[in-house]
Coordinates of C-alpha atoms in Angstrom, one line a residue:
Chain A
M1 CA 0.0 0.0 0.0
R2 CA 1.3 3.4 -0.9
L3 CA -0.1 6.8 0.1
T4 CA 0.7 9.9 -1.9
V5 CA 0.0 13.4 -0.6
L6 CA -1.0 15.3 -3.7
G7 CA -1.5 18.6 -2.0
T8 CA -1.7 20.2 1.4
S9 CA -3.2 23.6 1.1
A10 CA -6.7 24.8 2.3
S11 CA -9.1 27.1 0.5
T12 CA -6.7 28.3 -2.1
P13 CA -3.5 26.9 -3.5
S14 CA -0.2 28.7 -2.8
K15 CA 3.0 29.0 -4.7
E16 CA 4.4 26.1 -2.6
R17 CA 1.3 24.0 -2.0
N18 CA -1.5 22.6 -4.1
L19 CA -5.0 22.1 -2.7
S20 CA -5.4 19.0 -0.5
A21 CA -5.9 15.5 -1.9
I22 CA -4.5 12.0 -1.2
M23 CA -4.0 9.0 -3.4
L24 CA -4.0 5.5 -2.0
N25 CA -2.5 2.8 -4.1
F26 CA -3.5 -0.7 -3.3
E27 CA -2.7 -3.8 -5.3
G28 CA -2.2 -1.9 -8.5
L29 CA -5.2 0.3 -8.4
N30 CA -5.6 3.9 -7.2
Y31 CA -8.2 5.4 -4.9
L32 CA -8.4 9.2 -4.8
F33 CA -9.6 11.1 -1.8
D34 CA -10.9 14.6 -2.8
C35 CA -10.1 16.1 -6.2
P36 CA -9.3 19.9 -6.1
E37 CA -8.1 22.0 -8.9
G38 CA -4.6 21.0 -10.1
T39 CA -5.0 17.3 -9.0
Q40 CA -4.3 15.9 -12.4
R41 CA -1.0 17.8 -12.7
Q42 CA 0.0 16.7 -9.2
L43 CA -0.7 13.1 -10.2
M44 CA 1.6 13.6 -13.2
K45 CA 4.3 15.0 -11.0
A46 CA 3.9 12.2 -8.5
K47 CA 4.0 9.6 -11.3
S48 CA 0.8 8.2 -9.9
S49 CA -1.5 7.0 -12.8
Y50 CA -4.8 8.8 -13.2
M51 CA -5.8 6.0 -15.6
K52 CA -5.6 3.5 -12.7
I53 CA -8.0 5.4 -10.6
H54 CA -10.7 2.9 -9.6
A55 CA -12.7 5.2 -7.3
I56 CA -12.8 8.8 -6.2
F57 CA -14.2 9.8 -2.8
L58 CA -15.4 13.4 -2.4
S59 CA -15.6 14.6 1.2
H60 CA -17.9 17.6 0.4
F61 CA -18.7 20.0 -2.3
H62 CA -16.7 23.1 -1.4
G63 CA -14.8 24.3 -4.5
D64 CA -11.3 23.7 -3.0
H65 CA -12.2 19.9 -2.8
I66 CA -13.8 19.2 -6.1
L67 CA -12.8 21.6 -8.9
G68 CA -10.2 19.2 -10.3
L69 CA -12.9 16.8 -11.3
P70 CA -13.9 18.3 -14.7
G71 CA -10.3 18.4 -15.9
L72 CA -9.5 14.9 -14.6
L73 CA -12.5 13.4 -16.3
A74 CA -11.6 15.2 -19.5
T75 CA -8.1 13.8 -19.4
M76 CA -9.2 10.3 -18.6
S77 CA -11.6 10.5 -21.6
M78 CA -8.9 11.9 -23.9
H79 CA -6.7 9.0 -23.0
Q80 CA -9.5 6.6 -24.1
R81 CA -10.5 5.3 -20.7
D82 CA -13.2 2.7 -21.3
Y83 CA -13.9 1.1 -17.9
P84 CA -16.2 2.4 -15.2
L85 CA -15.2 5.0 -12.6
F86 CA -16.8 5.2 -9.2
V87 CA -17.4 8.6 -7.7
F88 CA -18.6 8.6 -4.1
G89 CA -19.8 11.8 -2.4
P90 CA -22.5 13.4 -0.4
K91 CA -26.1 13.8 -1.6
G92 CA -26.1 15.5 -5.0
V93 CA -23.0 13.8 -6.3
K94 CA -24.7 12.7 -9.5
E95 CA -25.6 16.3 -10.4
K96 CA -22.1 17.4 -9.4
V97 CA -20.6 14.9 -11.8
Q98 CA -23.1 16.1 -14.5
K99 CA -22.1 19.7 -14.0
A100 CA -18.4 18.8 -14.1
L101 CA -19.0 17.2 -17.6
E102 CA -21.3 20.0 -18.8
I103 CA -18.9 22.8 -18.0
S104 CA -16.4 21.6 -20.5
L105 CA -18.9 20.2 -23.0
L106 CA -17.6 16.7 -22.2
K107 CA -19.0 13.4 -23.4
V108 CA -17.0 10.7 -21.8
N109 CA -16.6 7.2 -23.2
F110 CA -16.7 5.4 -19.9
E111 CA -19.3 4.8 -17.3
I112 CA -19.3 7.0 -14.2
K113 CA -21.0 5.4 -11.3
A114 CA -21.8 8.3 -9.0
I115 CA -22.9 7.1 -5.6
E116 CA -24.4 9.1 -2.8
V117 CA -22.9 8.0 0.5
K118 CA -24.4 7.5 3.9
E119 CA -22.6 6.6 7.1
G120 CA -21.4 3.0 7.1
K121 CA -19.9 0.7 4.5
I122 CA -20.0 2.3 1.1
F123 CA -17.7 0.2 -1.1
E124 CA -16.5 -3.4 -0.8
E125 CA -14.1 -5.4 -2.9
E126 CA -12.4 -8.8 -2.3
K127 CA -9.6 -7.4 -0.2
F128 CA -10.8 -4.2 1.3
F129 CA -13.8 -2.1 2.1
V130 CA -14.4 1.6 2.6
E131 CA -16.6 3.1 5.4
C132 CA -17.6 6.6 5.7
F133 CA -18.7 8.8 8.6
K134 CA -20.1 12.3 9.2
L135 CA -17.9 15.2 10.0
N136 CA -18.8 18.6 11.4
H137 CA -18.6 21.3 8.7
E138 CA -20.6 24.1 7.2
I139 CA -22.1 21.8 4.6
P140 CA -22.5 18.0 4.7
C141 CA -19.0 16.5 4.9
Y142 CA -17.7 13.0 5.3
G143 CA -14.6 11.3 6.4
F144 CA -13.5 7.9 5.1
V145 CA -11.8 4.7 6.4
F146 CA -10.0 2.4 3.9
K147 CA -9.8 -1.0 5.6
E148 CA -7.8 -3.8 4.1
K149 CA -9.5 -7.0 5.1
D150 CA -7.9 -9.1 7.8
S151 CA -6.3 -12.3 6.5
L152 CA -7.2 -15.5 8.4
G153 CA -3.8 -17.0 7.6
Q154 CA -2.1 -18.9 4.8
F155 CA -4.3 -21.2 2.7
Q156 CA -2.6 -24.7 2.5
R157 CA -3.3 -26.0 -1.0
E158 CA -1.8 -29.5 -0.4
K159 CA -3.9 -30.0 2.8
A160 CA -7.1 -29.0 1.0
L161 CA -6.5 -31.4 -1.9
K162 CA -5.6 -34.2 0.5
L163 CA -8.9 -33.6 2.4
G164 CA -10.7 -33.9 -1.0
I165 CA -11.8 -30.3 -1.2
P166 CA -11.7 -29.4 -4.9
E167 CA -10.0 -26.2 -6.1
G168 CA -12.4 -23.4 -7.0
P169 CA -15.3 -21.6 -5.2
L170 CA -15.1 -23.8 -2.1
W171 CA -11.5 -22.7 -1.5
S172 CA -12.5 -19.1 -1.9
Q173 CA -15.3 -19.5 0.7
L174 CA -12.9 -21.2 3.2
H175 CA -10.5 -18.3 2.7
K176 CA -13.2 -15.9 3.6
G177 CA -13.9 -17.8 6.9
I178 CA -17.0 -19.7 5.7
K179 CA -17.6 -23.4 6.4
V180 CA -18.1 -25.6 3.3
K181 CA -19.6 -29.1 2.6
V182 CA -18.0 -31.7 0.4
G183 CA -20.4 -34.7 0.1
K184 CA -21.5 -35.3 3.7
K185 CA -18.3 -33.8 5.3
T186 CA -18.2 -30.3 6.6
F187 CA -14.9 -28.4 6.7
K188 CA -14.0 -25.4 8.8
P189 CA -11.5 -22.7 7.6
E190 CA -9.1 -23.8 10.3
D191 CA -8.8 -27.2 8.6
V192 CA -6.9 -25.8 5.7
I193 CA -5.7 -22.4 6.9
D194 CA -2.5 -21.9 8.8
V195 CA -3.9 -19.4 11.4
S196 CA -0.4 -18.8 12.7
K197 CA 0.0 -16.7 9.6
K198 CA -3.0 -14.5 10.4
K199 CA -2.6 -10.8 9.4
T200 CA -4.6 -7.8 10.4
G201 CA -5.3 -5.6 7.4
K202 CA -4.1 -2.0 7.4
K203 CA -6.5 0.8 8.3
I204 CA -6.2 4.3 6.8
S205 CA -8.5 7.1 7.9
F206 CA -9.1 10.4 6.2
V207 CA -10.6 13.3 8.1
F208 CA -11.4 16.2 5.9
D209 CA -12.9 19.6 6.8
T210 CA -14.3 19.4 10.3
L211 CA -14.5 21.0 13.7
A212 CA -12.6 18.4 15.7
N213 CA -14.8 16.5 18.2
N214 CA -15.4 13.1 19.7
S215 CA -18.1 12.1 17.3
Y216 CA -15.9 10.3 14.9
I217 CA -13.2 8.9 17.2
N218 CA -14.7 5.4 17.3
K219 CA -14.6 5.2 13.5
I220 CA -10.9 6.0 13.1
K221 CA -9.8 4.0 16.2
D222 CA -6.5 2.1 15.9
S223 CA -5.8 3.4 12.4
D224 CA -2.3 2.7 11.0
V225 CA -2.4 6.2 9.5
L226 CA -4.8 9.0 10.2
F227 CA -4.8 11.9 7.8
H228 CA -6.4 14.8 9.7
E229 CA -7.1 18.3 8.5
S230 CA -5.2 20.9 10.3
T231 CA -6.2 24.2 8.8
F232 CA -4.9 26.5 11.5
L233 CA -2.3 26.8 14.2
E234 CA -3.6 27.2 17.8
K235 CA -3.2 31.0 17.7
L236 CA -6.0 31.1 15.2
K237 CA -8.3 28.7 17.1
D238 CA -11.2 31.2 17.1
R239 CA -11.0 31.4 13.3
A240 CA -10.9 27.5 13.3
K241 CA -14.2 27.4 15.3
E242 CA -15.8 30.1 13.2
T243 CA -15.1 28.3 9.9
M244 CA -15.6 24.8 11.4
H245 CA -12.0 23.6 11.0
S246 CA -9.4 22.0 13.2
T247 CA -6.1 23.2 14.6
A248 CA -2.9 21.1 14.8
K249 CA -3.5 20.7 18.5
D250 CA -7.1 19.5 17.9
A251 CA -5.9 16.9 15.4
S252 CA -3.2 15.6 17.7
K253 CA -5.7 15.2 20.6
I254 CA -8.0 13.3 18.4
A255 CA -5.1 11.1 17.3
A256 CA -4.2 10.3 20.9
K257 CA -7.8 9.5 21.8
A258 CA -8.2 7.2 18.8
K259 CA -4.9 5.5 19.5
V260 CA -3.8 5.7 15.9
K261 CA -0.2 4.6 15.0
K262 CA 0.7 7.6 12.9
L263 CA -0.9 11.1 12.4
V264 CA -0.4 13.0 9.1
L265 CA -1.5 16.6 9.2
F266 CA -2.6 18.2 6.0
H267 CA -5.0 21.0 4.7
F268 CA -3.0 24.0 5.9
S269 CA -4.3 27.5 5.5
P270 CA -2.1 29.6 3.1
R271 CA -1.9 32.1 5.9
H272 CA 0.6 29.8 7.5
K273 CA 3.7 29.7 5.3
D274 CA 5.8 27.4 7.5
T275 CA 4.2 24.0 8.0
E276 CA 6.8 22.8 10.4
K277 CA 5.0 24.8 13.1
F278 CA 2.1 22.4 12.7
D279 CA 4.4 19.6 13.4
I280 CA 5.8 21.1 16.5
E281 CA 2.5 22.2 17.9
A282 CA 1.0 18.7 17.4
R283 CA 3.9 16.8 18.9
E284 CA 3.1 18.2 22.3
F285 CA 0.1 15.9 22.4
F286 CA 0.9 13.1 20.0
G287 CA 4.4 11.7 19.2
N288 CA 4.2 10.1 15.8
V289 CA 3.1 13.1 13.8
V290 CA 4.2 14.7 10.6
A291 CA 3.0 17.8 8.7
A292 CA 2.6 16.4 5.2
K293 CA 4.5 17.9 2.3
D294 CA 3.2 18.0 -1.3
L295 CA 4.1 14.9 -3.2
E296 CA 5.3 13.1 -0.1
E297 CA 4.8 9.3 -0.2
I298 CA 4.2 6.9 2.7
E299 CA 4.8 3.2 2.1
L300 CA 3.0 0.7 4.3
Chain B
M1 CA 3.7 46.5 -20.7
R2 CA 4.6 43.0 -19.4
L3 CA 3.5 39.7 -20.9
T4 CA 3.6 36.6 -18.7
V5 CA 3.2 33.1 -20.1
L6 CA 1.3 31.2 -17.5
G7 CA 1.3 27.9 -19.3
T8 CA 2.2 26.3 -22.7
S9 CA 0.5 22.9 -22.8
A10 CA -2.4 21.8 -25.0
S11 CA -5.4 19.6 -24.1
T12 CA -3.9 18.3 -20.8
P13 CA -1.2 19.6 -18.5
S14 CA 2.1 17.7 -18.2
K15 CA 4.6 17.4 -15.4
E16 CA 6.6 20.2 -16.9
R17 CA 3.9 22.5 -18.4
N18 CA 0.6 23.9 -17.3
L19 CA -2.2 24.5 -19.8
S20 CA -2.0 27.6 -21.9
A21 CA -2.8 31.1 -20.7
I22 CA -1.2 34.5 -21.0
M23 CA -1.4 37.5 -18.7
L24 CA -0.8 41.0 -20.0
N25 CA 0.1 43.7 -17.5
F26 CA -0.6 47.3 -18.7
E27 CA -0.4 50.3 -16.5
G28 CA -0.9 48.5 -13.3
L29 CA -3.8 46.3 -14.3
N30 CA -3.9 42.7 -15.6
Y31 CA -5.6 41.2 -18.6
L32 CA -5.9 37.4 -18.7
F33 CA -6.2 35.5 -22.0
D34 CA -7.8 32.1 -21.4
C35 CA -8.2 30.5 -18.0
P36 CA -7.4 26.8 -17.9
E37 CA -7.1 24.6 -14.8
G38 CA -4.2 25.6 -12.6
T39 CA -4.1 29.3 -13.7
Q40 CA -4.5 30.7 -10.2
R41 CA -1.5 28.8 -9.0
Q42 CA 0.6 29.8 -12.0
L43 CA -0.3 33.4 -11.2
M44 CA 1.0 32.9 -7.7
K45 CA 4.2 31.4 -9.0
A46 CA 4.6 34.2 -11.5
K47 CA 3.9 36.8 -8.8
S48 CA 1.3 38.2 -11.0
S49 CA -1.7 39.5 -9.0
Y50 CA -5.1 37.8 -9.6
M51 CA -6.7 40.6 -7.7
K52 CA -5.5 43.1 -10.3
I53 CA -7.3 41.3 -13.1
H54 CA -9.5 43.8 -14.8
A55 CA -10.8 41.5 -17.6
I56 CA -10.6 37.9 -18.7
F57 CA -10.8 37.0 -22.4
L58 CA -11.9 33.4 -23.2
S59 CA -11.1 32.2 -26.7
H60 CA -13.5 29.2 -26.6
F61 CA -15.2 26.8 -24.3
H62 CA -13.1 23.7 -24.5
G63 CA -12.2 22.5 -21.0
D64 CA -8.5 23.0 -21.4
H65 CA -9.1 26.8 -21.9
I66 CA -11.6 27.6 -19.2
L67 CA -11.6 25.1 -16.2
G68 CA -9.5 27.5 -14.1
L69 CA -12.4 30.0 -14.0
P70 CA -14.3 28.5 -11.0
G71 CA -11.3 28.3 -8.8
L72 CA -10.0 31.8 -9.8
L73 CA -13.4 33.4 -9.1
A74 CA -13.6 31.6 -5.8
T75 CA -10.2 32.8 -4.8
M76 CA -11.0 36.4 -5.8
S77 CA -14.1 36.2 -3.8
M78 CA -12.3 34.8 -0.7
H79 CA -9.9 37.7 -0.9
Q80 CA -12.8 40.2 -0.7
R81 CA -12.7 41.4 -4.3
D82 CA -15.5 44.1 -4.5
Y83 CA -15.0 45.7 -7.9
P84 CA -16.3 44.4 -11.2
L85 CA -14.6 41.8 -13.4
F86 CA -15.2 41.7 -17.2
V87 CA -15.3 38.2 -18.7
F88 CA -15.4 38.2 -22.6
G89 CA -16.1 35.1 -24.5
P90 CA -18.1 33.5 -27.3
K91 CA -21.9 33.2 -27.3
G92 CA -23.0 31.5 -24.0
V93 CA -20.3 33.1 -21.8
K94 CA -23.0 34.3 -19.3
E95 CA -24.2 30.7 -18.8
K96 CA -20.6 29.5 -18.6
V97 CA -19.8 32.0 -15.8
Q98 CA -23.0 30.9 -14.1
K99 CA -22.0 27.2 -14.2
A100 CA -18.5 28.1 -13.0
L101 CA -20.1 29.7 -9.9
E102 CA -22.7 26.9 -9.4
I103 CA -20.2 24.0 -9.5
S104 CA -18.6 25.3 -6.2
L105 CA -21.7 26.7 -4.6
L106 CA -20.1 30.2 -5.0
K107 CA -21.8 33.5 -4.3
V108 CA -19.3 36.2 -5.2
N109 CA -19.4 39.7 -3.7
F110 CA -18.4 41.4 -6.9
E111 CA -20.1 42.1 -10.2
I112 CA -19.1 39.8 -13.1
K113 CA -19.8 41.5 -16.4
A114 CA -19.9 38.6 -18.8
I115 CA -20.0 39.9 -22.4
E116 CA -20.5 37.8 -25.6
V117 CA -18.1 38.9 -28.3
K118 CA -18.5 39.4 -32.0
E119 CA -15.8 40.3 -34.5
G120 CA -14.5 43.9 -34.0
K121 CA -13.8 46.1 -31.1
I122 CA -15.1 44.6 -27.8
F123 CA -13.5 46.7 -25.1
E124 CA -12.1 50.2 -25.0
E125 CA -10.4 52.1 -22.2
E126 CA -8.6 55.5 -22.3
K127 CA -5.3 54.1 -23.4
F128 CA -6.1 50.8 -25.2
F129 CA -8.7 48.8 -26.9
V130 CA -9.2 45.1 -27.6
E131 CA -10.5 43.7 -30.9
C132 CA -11.4 40.2 -31.6
F133 CA -11.6 38.0 -34.7
K134 CA -12.8 34.6 -35.6
L135 CA -10.5 31.6 -35.7
N136 CA -11.1 28.2 -37.4
H137 CA -11.7 25.5 -34.8
E138 CA -14.1 22.7 -34.0
I139 CA -16.3 25.1 -32.0
P140 CA -16.6 28.9 -32.1
C141 CA -13.2 30.3 -31.2
Y142 CA -11.8 33.8 -31.2
G143 CA -8.4 35.5 -31.3
F144 CA -7.7 38.9 -29.7
V145 CA -5.7 42.0 -30.4
F146 CA -4.7 44.2 -27.5
K147 CA -3.9 47.6 -29.0
E148 CA -2.3 50.4 -27.0
K149 CA -3.6 53.6 -28.5
D150 CA -1.2 55.8 -30.5
S151 CA -0.1 58.9 -28.7
L152 CA -0.4 62.1 -30.8
G153 CA 2.7 63.5 -29.0
Q154 CA 3.4 65.4 -25.9
F155 CA 0.8 67.8 -24.5
Q156 CA 2.3 71.3 -23.8
R157 CA 0.6 72.7 -20.7
E158 CA 2.3 76.1 -20.9
K159 CA 1.3 76.6 -24.5
A160 CA -2.3 75.7 -23.8
L161 CA -2.6 78.1 -20.9
K162 CA -0.9 80.9 -23.0
L163 CA -3.5 80.3 -25.7
G164 CA -6.3 80.7 -23.1
I165 CA -7.5 77.1 -23.2
P166 CA -8.5 76.2 -19.6
E167 CA -7.3 73.0 -18.0
G168 CA -10.0 70.3 -17.9
P169 CA -12.1 68.4 -20.4
L170 CA -10.9 70.6 -23.3
W171 CA -7.3 69.5 -22.8
S172 CA -8.5 65.9 -22.7
Q173 CA -10.3 66.3 -26.0
L174 CA -7.3 67.9 -27.7
H175 CA -5.2 65.1 -26.4
K176 CA -7.5 62.6 -28.1
G177 CA -7.1 64.5 -31.5
I178 CA -10.4 66.5 -31.3
K179 CA -10.7 70.2 -32.2
V180 CA -12.1 72.5 -29.4
K181 CA -13.7 75.9 -29.2
V182 CA -12.9 78.6 -26.6
G183 CA -15.2 81.5 -27.1
K184 CA -15.1 82.1 -30.8
K185 CA -11.6 80.6 -31.4
T186 CA -11.1 77.1 -32.6
F187 CA -8.0 75.2 -31.6
K188 CA -6.5 72.1 -33.3
P189 CA -4.6 69.4 -31.4
E190 CA -1.4 70.4 -33.3
D191 CA -1.6 73.9 -31.6
V192 CA -0.8 72.4 -28.2
I193 CA 0.7 69.0 -28.9
D194 CA 4.3 68.4 -29.8
V195 CA 3.8 65.9 -32.7
S196 CA 7.6 65.3 -32.9
K197 CA 7.0 63.1 -29.7
K198 CA 4.3 61.0 -31.5
K199 CA 4.3 57.3 -30.4
T200 CA 2.7 54.3 -32.0
G201 CA 1.1 52.1 -29.4
K202 CA 2.1 48.5 -29.0
K203 CA 0.0 45.8 -30.6
I204 CA -0.2 42.3 -29.1
S205 CA -2.1 39.5 -30.8
F206 CA -3.3 36.2 -29.4
V207 CA -4.2 33.4 -31.7
F208 CA -5.6 30.4 -29.9
D209 CA -6.9 27.1 -31.2
T210 CA -7.1 27.3 -35.0
L211 CA -6.3 25.7 -38.3
A212 CA -3.9 28.3 -39.6
N213 CA -5.1 30.2 -42.6
N214 CA -5.1 33.6 -44.2
S215 CA -8.5 34.6 -42.8
Y216 CA -7.0 36.4 -39.7
I217 CA -3.7 37.8 -41.1
N218 CA -5.1 41.3 -41.6
K219 CA -6.2 41.5 -38.0
I220 CA -2.8 40.6 -36.6
K221 CA -0.7 42.6 -39.1
D222 CA 2.4 44.4 -37.8
S223 CA 1.9 43.1 -34.2
D224 CA 4.8 43.8 -31.9
V225 CA 4.2 40.3 -30.5
L226 CA 2.1 37.5 -31.9
F227 CA 1.3 34.6 -29.6
H228 CA 0.3 31.8 -32.0
E229 CA -0.8 28.3 -31.0
S230 CA 1.5 25.6 -32.2
T231 CA 0.0 22.3 -31.0
F232 CA 2.0 20.0 -33.2
L233 CA 5.3 19.7 -35.1
E234 CA 5.2 19.3 -38.8
K235 CA 5.5 15.5 -38.6
L236 CA 2.0 15.5 -37.1
K237 CA 0.5 17.9 -39.6
D238 CA -2.3 15.4 -40.5
R239 CA -3.3 15.3 -36.9
A240 CA -3.2 19.1 -36.8
K241 CA -5.6 19.3 -39.7
E242 CA -7.9 16.6 -38.2
T243 CA -8.2 18.4 -34.9
M244 CA -8.1 21.9 -36.4
H245 CA -4.8 23.0 -34.9
S246 CA -1.6 24.6 -36.2
T247 CA 1.9 23.3 -36.5
A248 CA 5.0 25.4 -35.7
K249 CA 5.6 25.8 -39.5
D250 CA 2.0 27.0 -40.0
A251 CA 2.4 29.6 -37.2
S252 CA 5.7 30.8 -38.6
K253 CA 4.3 31.3 -42.1
I254 CA 1.4 33.3 -40.7
A255 CA 3.9 35.4 -38.7
A256 CA 5.9 36.1 -41.9
K257 CA 2.8 37.0 -43.9
A258 CA 1.5 39.3 -41.1
K259 CA 5.0 41.0 -40.8
V260 CA 4.9 40.8 -37.0
K261 CA 8.0 41.8 -35.1
K262 CA 8.2 38.8 -32.8
L263 CA 6.5 35.4 -32.8
V264 CA 5.9 33.5 -29.6
L265 CA 4.8 29.9 -30.0
F266 CA 2.7 28.2 -27.2
H267 CA 0.0 25.6 -26.7
F268 CA 2.2 22.5 -27.3
S269 CA 0.8 19.0 -27.3
P270 CA 2.1 16.9 -24.4
R271 CA 3.1 14.4 -27.0
H272 CA 6.0 16.7 -27.8
K273 CA 8.3 16.6 -24.7
D274 CA 11.0 18.9 -26.2
T275 CA 9.7 22.3 -27.1
E276 CA 13.0 23.5 -28.6
K277 CA 12.0 21.5 -31.7
F278 CA 9.1 23.9 -32.3
D279 CA 11.6 26.8 -32.2
I280 CA 13.9 25.1 -34.7
E281 CA 11.1 24.2 -37.0
A282 CA 9.6 27.7 -37.0
R283 CA 12.9 29.5 -37.5
E284 CA 13.2 28.1 -41.0
F285 CA 10.3 30.5 -42.1
F286 CA 10.5 33.3 -39.5
G287 CA 13.6 34.6 -37.7
N288 CA 12.4 36.2 -34.5
V289 CA 10.6 33.3 -32.9
V290 CA 10.7 31.7 -29.5
A291 CA 8.9 28.6 -28.1
A292 CA 7.5 29.9 -24.9
K293 CA 8.3 28.4 -21.5
D294 CA 6.0 28.4 -18.5
L295 CA 6.4 31.5 -16.4
E296 CA 8.5 33.3 -19.0
E297 CA 8.1 37.1 -19.1
I298 CA 8.4 39.5 -22.0
E299 CA 8.8 43.2 -21.2
L300 CA 7.9 45.7 -23.9

């Protein structure tokens, strides 16, 4: 799994920082979290393929989180994308995608599955699922958890064949933790899976624009990496409250309560030129923290 | 007068090049020609003020020429712009501006005067005017001429006062080349203007997406600087025809016919990594040519 920080600015880009977005690469496909203006170019700079984007998750519809969508869709279309793209977002995401196409007179040659999210599991594939949860912002805004599924252990081919369980769908069911029947015999996953090789899947959480509070701590609990917005430094905490954003201190307290392994701060107001200060401020309350830099990569 | 090349790419940005746009700075105000995705950040990098933009000229409505508009308007609004902005463009520009605001739920605090252009003079201020002319592209597309007005010469205050012409509107009329009456006496501009100090105003032409042909040569004649699109090299001339674009050779032939002083090529397809080749190809037909680089400035 590779995480690429595509941008770290809030509300407007700056000379040094593009607007905030994060790409997650998992088993050869890409998952994009938010899509502000300039995202496609940041992807090019990061050497992260926009053609391999399987799904885009939009936290909310403020311009600084979605205005890269029209250009990204245009570029995908121009490069002959012909397989579906998922776009998840709050209520109205279908119309938002429609507007994104209309504004540049675009007819794309691939299907766009625009899906309105509610709290809970919104997307599931064989090896991972994505959950979303409400945040506290001026307009409906969601955070996301990307959860790699836990592995029960190593599947033992030889043992399965010896027991007379034929290769195919039954193996797959056992792998998922489901009992199967062959003739009159019932087999449990433990019969063919070496549980000593059990592995907990990685958990990555994304907290976009929000007033920090306890409402979402349970959702992000024990994350391997928590990306948390950190628009202001503590000296502007009143401004943070007023605009429903978090400070670096807020984010670090949340990280501590949620017992995450690593906190990555992003979404910095352009008022703050020096992002190292976020780092320093947060470290008082949570040790393993970093203020993200544009195009930084995290390998897990 | 200062010209800043904000981007030089066509259809999609690349790692090295943003999409094509040009800023013209004249007497403290800025005039933006096209507004693709990423324009606001390029302006920041160029240290060219987006708050000083007096008018935006949109050549046509393909996404790679206008998708920076929503973000730029949002940023202007966020920074408390409270004076009008002109946006010139083909038929439908009012709706386009409307869509640009809607897509990011934006309510701006300044007036946007969206004006549909036709061939001819579209904008006039005291010291310059802008003309536009049709190009030959897949959808309606216009080129622009920014013409600094010629100066008749230096106004001689002492002489005017001696002749009994009172300071005020009459001076301004004489300055513009109009005869005035004071009592029964009529004065001609030459009576108070030192015509030995006559100055021809600069002429800058912008030719965006077009199949190169003679139809617009008269409009751009004798330009001090001609910006001409140059999407492809000659080896892709069939592709240029098919997509209604120009090659470097096309642009240089146009420049020679129009007897411009300097040709600046821009709008290069990302297929062509090395823009120096455009330069070399064009120079065969026109001497004073340069393939523009992102953030390059030209002082006149």
